[in-house]
Amino acid sequence: HAKAAVGGRFQFFREEMNQAATERLLIESSLRQALARNEFRVFYQPQLDLASGRIKGMEALVRWRHPELGIVSPARFIPIAEETGQIIDIGKWVLREACRQAREWNADAGSALVVAVNVSAKQFEHGCFATQVRQVLEETGLPAHQLELEITESVIMDRPDHVVSVMKELRELGVRFSIDDFGTGYSSLSQLKRFPIDTLKIDQSFTRDIGLDEGGTAITRAVIALGHSLRLQVVAEGVETTEQQRFLAQHGCHGMQGYLFSRPVEPAAFGALLSMHVPSELPPEWQI
Ligand code: C2E
Ligand code: MG
Ligand code: MG
Ligand code: MG
C-alpha cells in the first residue's frame, strides 16, 4: 500500500514537472514570434511625489498577451528572455514604446513626467546599449532627463567596471538611474558610491512590513536615511495602505508607487488618470 501511495505521489510530481517543462518550452518558442505578432503591451504605473501628491512620473511594465496562455507575467517570461537573449529586442521595443508614449503625454499636457524603464543585465552587457538608448531618445524626441533606467543591484555587481562606464556615458546625456528592489541584492555600499545613481527604490517586501515587522520597518527607515545622506531620491514600491503612505511621508521618503494609488494600467487609462488627477494636499502632520 505504502509503495503504491509513494508511487502515486511521484507520478503526480512528475506530471507537475512535465507540465512546467512543457509550459516553459511553449513560452520559449512563442517568445520568438511575440514581437513580430505584436503581442507585447506596455502598462504604466504612476509614481507620486509624497509631499505634493502630484504624479511625477510612471514606471513602464511590459505585458505579454499570449494566444494560448493569456496574459503571461513578466516575472515568468523575462528570466527566460534573458537566458535566450531575446531580452535585447524586447527591451529595446519597450524602451522605444515607453519613450514615445512619455513624449506624447508630455507634449499634450505640457508636463515633464519622467518615465522609468526596467533594464536587464543582458542589455547592459550588449556592446551598443548606450548607442541604442541615444538613438531611441533621438527618434522619439524625449529629453534625456525624462528617462530613468531602473537597474537592480545584480546588474551593477555583474560587471561593475563595464556597467559604470556605460552609466557614465548615458548620464552625460542626462539619463537618470535608479536602483530597483533596493536592499534585496548583495551590492556593498562602497561599490554603490561609484555609480551615478539618482534614486533608490525601496523593495515592496520592506514596504509591506511597515508597522508590522520591526526588521522591515527599520530597513525602510534606514534606506530613507541613506538616501538623504547620499542626496538620492527615495521611492517606495508596493504602497498599498494609508498607514504605509503616512509612515513614508513622515520619514521624508520622496516618492511612492503602489496599488493604494493605482495598479499598472494600459495607456488610455493612464492618460485619463493624468487628466483627472487633482493632487491632494497631505494633512499637515504628514508633511516633512
Ligand atoms: P519591478 O520593476 O520591481 O516592478 C514592480 C512590480 O510590482 C510590478 O510587477 C508591479 O505591477 C508590482 N506592483 C506595483 N505596485 C504594487 C503593490 O502595491 N502591490 C503589489 N503586490 N505589487 C505591486 P510586474 O509588472 O508583474 O513586473 C514584475 C517584474 O518584472 C518587475 O519588477 C521587473 O523586474 C520585471 N519587468 C517588468 N517589465 C519589464 C521590462 O520591460 N524589462 C525588464 N527587463 N523587466 C521588466
Ligand atoms: Mg522596476
Ligand atoms: Mg522593484
Ligand atoms: Mg522586482
Tab-separated table of C-alpha atoms and ligand atoms in Angstrom:
chain	number	residue	atom	x	y	z
A	1	HIS	CA	0.000	0.000	0.000
A	2	ALA	CA	2.716	2.371	1.076
A	3	LYS	CA	4.605	1.740	-2.128
A	4	ALA	CA	1.572	2.488	-4.269
A	5	ALA	CA	0.957	5.741	-2.412
A	6	VAL	CA	4.559	6.867	-2.854
A	7	GLY	CA	4.448	5.840	-6.499
A	8	GLY	CA	1.229	7.786	-6.948
A	9	ARG	CA	2.700	10.876	-5.404
A	10	PHE	CA	5.793	10.552	-7.540
A	11	GLN	CA	3.615	10.182	-10.617
A	12	PHE	CA	1.763	13.340	-9.615
A	13	PHE	CA	5.052	15.150	-9.055
A	14	ARG	CA	6.299	14.031	-12.457
A	15	GLU	CA	3.185	15.299	-14.168
A	16	GLU	CA	3.616	18.659	-12.479
A	17	MET	CA	7.208	18.777	-13.675
A	18	ASN	CA	6.192	17.819	-17.183
A	19	GLN	CA	3.561	20.490	-17.203
A	20	ALA	CA	6.056	23.120	-16.060
A	21	ALA	CA	8.605	21.963	-18.622
A	22	THR	CA	6.001	21.965	-21.391
A	23	GLU	CA	4.863	25.453	-20.461
A	24	ARG	CA	8.450	26.655	-20.447
A	25	LEU	CA	9.042	25.205	-23.901
A	26	LEU	CA	5.843	26.804	-25.143
A	27	ILE	CA	6.874	30.176	-23.707
A	28	GLU	CA	10.363	29.873	-25.132
A	29	SER	CA	9.224	29.019	-28.648
A	30	SER	CA	6.399	31.555	-28.809
A	31	LEU	CA	8.575	34.335	-27.376
A	32	ARG	CA	10.433	34.237	-30.662
A	33	GLN	CA	7.375	35.390	-32.582
A	34	ALA	CA	5.796	37.572	-29.931
A	35	LEU	CA	7.363	40.833	-31.110
A	36	ALA	CA	6.517	40.253	-34.774
A	37	ARG	CA	2.966	39.292	-33.772
A	38	ASN	CA	2.619	42.470	-31.757
A	39	GLU	CA	1.719	40.610	-28.563
A	40	PHE	CA	3.507	42.929	-26.132
A	41	ARG	CA	1.964	45.938	-24.458
A	42	VAL	CA	3.405	48.459	-22.065
A	43	PHE	CA	1.388	49.289	-18.965
A	44	TYR	CA	2.154	52.296	-16.769
A	45	GLN	CA	2.062	52.717	-13.013
A	46	PRO	CA	2.090	56.274	-11.654
A	47	GLN	CA	4.795	57.463	-9.295
A	48	LEU	CA	3.616	60.094	-6.854
A	49	ASP	CA	5.555	62.821	-5.141
A	50	LEU	CA	4.748	62.249	-1.463
A	51	ALA	CA	4.963	65.866	-0.389
A	52	SER	CA	2.796	67.408	-3.127
A	53	GLY	CA	0.623	64.451	-4.079
A	54	ARG	CA	1.407	65.075	-7.747
A	55	ILE	CA	2.102	62.421	-10.351
A	56	LYS	CA	5.764	62.957	-11.145
A	57	GLY	CA	6.255	60.032	-13.493
A	58	MET	CA	5.453	56.439	-14.255
A	59	GLU	CA	7.086	53.047	-14.471
A	60	ALA	CA	6.751	51.172	-17.754
A	61	LEU	CA	5.898	47.497	-17.168
A	62	VAL	CA	5.721	45.087	-20.075
A	63	ARG	CA	2.755	42.748	-20.552
A	64	TRP	CA	2.524	39.782	-22.903
A	65	ARG	CA	-0.794	38.593	-24.264
A	66	HIS	CA	-0.085	35.006	-25.266
A	67	PRO	CA	-2.589	33.459	-27.729
A	68	GLU	CA	-2.991	30.290	-25.613
A	69	LEU	CA	-1.720	31.121	-22.138
A	70	GLY	CA	-3.431	34.516	-21.847
A	71	ILE	CA	-1.555	37.275	-20.040
A	72	VAL	CA	1.888	36.000	-19.044
A	73	SER	CA	3.528	37.860	-16.164
A	74	PRO	CA	6.907	39.479	-16.856
A	75	ALA	CA	8.194	37.687	-13.745
A	76	ARG	CA	7.579	34.487	-15.721
A	77	PHE	CA	8.899	35.357	-19.175
A	78	ILE	CA	11.604	37.995	-18.594
A	79	PRO	CA	14.000	35.457	-16.990
A	80	ILE	CA	13.506	33.146	-19.990
A	81	ALA	CA	14.021	36.037	-22.414
A	82	GLU	CA	17.230	36.857	-20.523
A	83	GLU	CA	18.502	33.291	-20.894
A	84	THR	CA	17.738	33.100	-24.603
A	85	GLY	CA	18.967	36.611	-25.386
A	86	GLN	CA	15.557	37.741	-26.649
A	87	ILE	CA	15.547	40.361	-23.909
A	88	ILE	CA	17.739	42.522	-26.173
A	89	ASP	CA	14.995	43.004	-28.759
A	90	ILE	CA	12.135	43.008	-26.283
A	91	GLY	CA	13.915	45.518	-24.048
A	92	LYS	CA	14.618	47.799	-26.978
A	93	TRP	CA	10.984	47.646	-28.041
A	94	VAL	CA	9.767	48.501	-24.515
A	95	LEU	CA	12.253	51.372	-24.277
A	96	ARG	CA	11.159	52.889	-27.584
A	97	GLU	CA	7.459	52.475	-26.827
A	98	ALA	CA	7.812	53.963	-23.326
A	99	CYS	CA	9.814	56.963	-24.573
A	100	ARG	CA	7.376	57.595	-27.431
A	101	GLN	CA	4.428	57.450	-25.038
A	102	ALA	CA	6.073	59.685	-22.427
A	103	ARG	CA	6.916	62.262	-25.087
A	104	GLU	CA	3.302	62.235	-26.298
A	105	TRP	CA	1.845	62.722	-22.802
A	106	ASN	CA	4.321	65.473	-22.008
A	107	ALA	CA	3.568	67.275	-25.271
A	108	ASP	CA	-0.213	67.050	-24.715
A	109	ALA	CA	-0.162	68.136	-21.093
A	110	GLY	CA	2.826	70.459	-21.173
A	111	SER	CA	4.246	68.345	-18.374
A	112	ALA	CA	7.662	66.872	-17.651
A	113	LEU	CA	6.816	63.380	-16.477
A	114	VAL	CA	9.758	61.045	-16.067
A	115	VAL	CA	9.313	57.544	-17.443
A	116	ALA	CA	11.121	54.704	-15.683
A	117	VAL	CA	12.117	51.679	-17.769
A	118	ASN	CA	13.475	48.398	-16.371
A	119	VAL	CA	16.757	47.232	-17.858
A	120	SER	CA	18.267	43.736	-17.618
A	121	ALA	CA	21.934	42.898	-17.101
A	122	LYS	CA	21.979	41.320	-20.577
A	123	GLN	CA	21.028	44.652	-22.156
A	124	PHE	CA	23.879	46.379	-20.369
A	125	GLU	CA	26.347	43.703	-21.439
A	126	HIS	CA	25.330	44.156	-25.052
A	127	GLY	CA	28.011	46.260	-26.694
A	128	CYS	CA	25.877	49.083	-28.019
A	129	PHE	CA	23.384	49.682	-25.222
A	130	ALA	CA	24.355	53.335	-24.790
A	131	THR	CA	24.077	53.889	-28.547
A	132	GLN	CA	20.645	52.249	-28.604
A	133	VAL	CA	19.379	54.482	-25.826
A	134	ARG	CA	20.746	57.567	-27.551
A	135	GLN	CA	19.055	56.532	-30.800
A	136	VAL	CA	15.719	55.943	-29.119
A	137	LEU	CA	15.873	59.369	-27.455
A	138	GLU	CA	16.637	60.994	-30.808
A	139	GLU	CA	13.907	59.102	-32.647
A	140	THR	CA	11.229	59.798	-30.059
A	141	GLY	CA	12.310	63.306	-29.102
A	142	LEU	CA	12.084	62.578	-25.376
A	143	PRO	CA	14.532	64.766	-23.427
A	144	ALA	CA	17.138	62.511	-21.789
A	145	HIS	CA	16.380	63.805	-18.300
A	146	GLN	CA	12.811	62.495	-18.682
A	147	LEU	CA	14.108	58.930	-18.947
A	148	GLU	CA	15.091	56.923	-15.885
A	149	LEU	CA	16.622	53.486	-16.268
A	150	GLU	CA	15.896	51.031	-13.447
A	151	ILE	CA	18.614	48.535	-12.733
A	152	THR	CA	18.975	46.014	-9.939
A	153	GLU	CA	21.960	45.527	-7.671
A	154	SER	CA	22.795	42.342	-9.580
A	155	VAL	CA	23.253	44.346	-12.796
A	156	ILE	CA	25.790	46.534	-11.033
A	157	MET	CA	27.639	43.673	-9.367
A	158	ASP	CA	27.736	41.671	-12.587
A	159	ARG	CA	30.462	43.608	-14.387
A	160	PRO	CA	30.915	46.749	-12.320
A	161	ASP	CA	33.638	48.374	-14.432
A	162	HIS	CA	31.761	47.950	-17.678
A	163	VAL	CA	28.445	48.994	-16.162
A	164	VAL	CA	29.854	52.117	-14.562
A	165	SER	CA	31.312	53.300	-17.871
A	166	VAL	CA	28.042	52.736	-19.754
A	167	MET	CA	26.134	54.516	-16.999
A	168	LYS	CA	28.500	57.478	-17.063
A	169	GLU	CA	28.153	57.775	-20.829
A	170	LEU	CA	24.360	57.873	-20.538
A	171	ARG	CA	24.454	60.130	-17.507
A	172	GLU	CA	26.365	62.684	-19.581
A	173	LEU	CA	23.350	62.840	-21.889
A	174	GLY	CA	21.126	63.458	-18.857
A	175	VAL	CA	19.616	59.983	-18.420
A	176	ARG	CA	18.767	59.117	-14.799
A	177	PHE	CA	19.309	55.860	-12.957
A	178	SER	CA	17.525	54.141	-10.129
A	179	ILE	CA	18.319	51.014	-8.157
A	180	ASP	CA	15.276	48.749	-8.218
A	181	ASP	CA	14.359	46.368	-5.372
A	182	PHE	CA	16.989	48.092	-3.254
A	183	GLY	CA	18.026	46.078	-0.207
A	184	THR	CA	17.306	42.661	-1.684
A	185	GLY	CA	20.623	42.270	-3.533
A	186	TYR	CA	24.194	41.927	-2.478
A	187	SER	CA	25.734	45.202	-3.500
A	188	SER	CA	28.039	46.802	-0.992
A	189	LEU	CA	27.596	50.428	-0.116
A	190	SER	CA	31.214	51.160	-1.022
A	191	GLN	CA	30.556	49.793	-4.522
A	192	LEU	CA	27.302	51.729	-4.893
A	193	LYS	CA	29.141	55.018	-4.365
A	194	ARG	CA	30.941	54.577	-7.688
A	195	PHE	CA	27.763	54.550	-9.748
A	196	PRO	CA	25.920	57.637	-10.981
A	197	ILE	CA	22.628	56.858	-9.242
A	198	ASP	CA	19.738	59.272	-8.689
A	199	THR	CA	17.133	57.161	-6.934
A	200	LEU	CA	16.804	54.217	-4.571
A	201	LYS	CA	13.606	52.203	-4.874
A	202	ILE	CA	12.666	50.501	-1.632
A	203	ASP	CA	11.610	46.954	-2.400
A	204	GLN	CA	7.974	46.116	-1.781
A	205	SER	CA	8.919	43.377	0.692
A	206	PHE	CA	10.121	46.131	3.063
A	207	THR	CA	7.174	48.431	2.378
A	208	ARG	CA	4.826	45.559	3.206
A	209	ASP	CA	6.456	45.195	6.635
A	210	ILE	CA	5.968	48.823	7.680
A	211	GLY	CA	4.304	48.831	11.079
A	212	LEU	CA	4.029	45.028	11.085
A	213	ASP	CA	7.577	43.793	11.378
A	214	GLU	CA	10.306	45.583	13.292
A	215	GLY	CA	13.117	44.479	10.989
A	216	GLY	CA	11.347	45.529	7.786
A	217	THR	CA	10.303	48.850	9.300
A	218	ALA	CA	13.881	49.517	10.434
A	219	ILE	CA	15.250	48.729	6.963
A	220	THR	CA	12.777	51.117	5.334
A	221	ARG	CA	13.748	53.878	7.764
A	222	ALA	CA	17.450	53.165	7.155
A	223	VAL	CA	17.122	53.260	3.348
A	224	ILE	CA	15.350	56.620	3.531
A	225	ALA	CA	18.097	57.970	5.805
A	226	LEU	CA	20.759	56.573	3.492
A	227	GLY	CA	19.103	58.301	0.540
A	228	HIS	CA	19.064	61.604	2.417
A	229	SER	CA	22.727	61.442	3.353
A	230	LEU	CA	23.814	60.440	-0.165
A	231	ARG	CA	21.467	63.084	-1.652
A	232	LEU	CA	19.475	60.495	-3.544
A	233	GLN	CA	15.753	60.371	-4.173
A	234	VAL	CA	13.958	57.537	-2.393
A	235	VAL	CA	10.827	55.957	-3.855
A	236	ALA	CA	8.867	53.231	-2.075
A	237	GLU	CA	7.376	50.430	-4.147
A	238	GLY	CA	4.288	48.397	-3.328
A	239	VAL	CA	2.488	51.005	-1.221
A	240	GLU	CA	-0.936	49.539	-0.505
A	241	THR	CA	-2.161	51.228	2.687
A	242	THR	CA	-2.532	54.749	4.018
A	243	GLU	CA	-0.524	53.666	7.087
A	244	GLN	CA	2.423	52.905	4.832
A	245	GLN	CA	1.989	56.200	2.985
A	246	ARG	CA	1.866	58.115	6.256
A	247	PHE	CA	4.980	56.410	7.610
A	248	LEU	CA	6.900	57.095	4.386
A	249	ALA	CA	5.887	60.752	4.284
A	250	GLN	CA	6.754	61.231	7.958
A	251	HIS	CA	10.211	59.815	7.383
A	252	GLY	CA	10.897	62.004	4.364
A	253	CYS	CA	10.558	59.426	1.594
A	254	HIS	CA	10.263	61.371	-1.672
A	255	GLY	CA	8.032	59.201	-3.814
A	256	MET	CA	5.697	56.269	-3.820
A	257	GLN	CA	4.268	53.752	-6.177
A	258	GLY	CA	1.637	51.128	-5.418
A	259	TYR	CA	-1.873	49.795	-5.604
A	260	LEU	CA	-3.026	52.342	-2.998
A	261	PHE	CA	-2.997	54.970	-5.730
A	262	SER	CA	-3.110	52.830	-8.876
A	263	ARG	CA	-2.150	49.488	-10.364
A	264	PRO	CA	-0.166	49.487	-13.594
A	265	VAL	CA	-2.750	50.383	-16.265
A	266	GLU	CA	-2.977	50.475	-20.040
A	267	PRO	CA	-2.005	53.735	-21.767
A	268	ALA	CA	-5.570	55.006	-22.311
A	269	ALA	CA	-6.392	54.578	-18.625
A	270	PHE	CA	-3.145	56.267	-17.628
A	271	GLY	CA	-3.956	59.199	-19.888
A	272	ALA	CA	-7.363	59.516	-18.208
A	273	LEU	CA	-5.702	59.357	-14.806
A	274	LEU	CA	-3.371	62.190	-15.793
A	275	SER	CA	-6.184	64.442	-16.916
A	276	MET	CA	-8.384	63.726	-13.875
A	277	HIS	CA	-5.858	63.669	-11.082
A	278	VAL	CA	-6.099	66.518	-8.635
A	279	PRO	CA	-3.142	66.439	-6.287
A	280	SER	CA	-4.427	66.177	-2.762
A	281	GLU	CA	-2.611	68.152	-0.131
A	282	LEU	CA	-1.326	65.922	2.595
A	283	PRO	CA	-2.632	66.705	6.076
A	284	PRO	CA	-0.097	68.870	7.974
A	285	GLU	CA	1.004	66.067	10.291
A	286	TRP	CA	2.144	64.130	7.229
A	287	GLN	CA	4.389	66.847	5.938
A	288	ILE	CA	8.084	66.582	6.333
B	1	C2E	P1	9.664	45.711	-10.634
B	1	C2E	O1	10.423	46.501	-11.640
B	1	C2E	O2	10.167	45.727	-9.241
B	1	C2E	O3	8.171	46.242	-10.750
B	1	C2E	C1	7.277	46.336	-9.679
B	1	C2E	C2	6.279	45.196	-9.685
B	1	C2E	O4	5.437	45.333	-8.550
B	1	C2E	C3	5.348	45.184	-10.893
B	1	C2E	O5	5.039	43.814	-11.193
B	1	C2E	C4	4.094	45.890	-10.339
B	1	C2E	O6	2.920	45.558	-11.033
B	1	C2E	C5	4.079	45.377	-8.937
B	1	C2E	N1	3.387	46.281	-8.011
B	1	C2E	C6	3.254	47.623	-8.081
B	1	C2E	N2	2.583	48.122	-7.039
B	1	C2E	C7	2.265	47.058	-6.250
B	1	C2E	C8	1.554	46.932	-5.000
B	1	C2E	O7	1.089	47.891	-4.401
B	1	C2E	N3	1.433	45.665	-4.507
B	1	C2E	C9	1.963	44.573	-5.156
B	1	C2E	N4	1.774	43.386	-4.594
B	1	C2E	N5	2.629	44.667	-6.325
B	1	C2E	C10	2.787	45.899	-6.867
B	1	C2E	P2	5.064	43.282	-12.699
B	1	C2E	O8	4.510	44.321	-13.617
B	1	C2E	O9	4.417	41.937	-12.677
B	1	C2E	O10	6.599	43.141	-13.009
B	1	C2E	C11	7.398	42.224	-12.323
B	1	C2E	C12	8.865	42.433	-12.620
B	1	C2E	O11	9.142	42.118	-13.987
B	1	C2E	C13	9.341	43.872	-12.456
B	1	C2E	O12	9.586	44.153	-11.097
B	1	C2E	C14	10.589	43.867	-13.292
B	1	C2E	O13	11.658	43.313	-12.566
B	1	C2E	C15	10.210	42.917	-14.414
B	1	C2E	N6	9.820	43.713	-15.604
B	1	C2E	C16	8.621	44.244	-15.930
B	1	C2E	N7	8.684	44.892	-17.114
B	1	C2E	C17	9.964	44.774	-17.554
B	1	C2E	C18	10.680	45.223	-18.721
B	1	C2E	O14	10.148	45.919	-19.615
B	1	C2E	N8	12.009	44.882	-18.810
B	1	C2E	C19	12.636	44.146	-17.842
B	1	C2E	N9	13.927	43.851	-18.002
B	1	C2E	N10	11.999	43.705	-16.732
B	1	C2E	C20	10.682	44.022	-16.594
B	2	MG	MG	11.145	48.323	-11.695
B	3	MG	MG	11.006	46.637	-7.797
B	4	MG	MG	11.327	43.216	-8.973
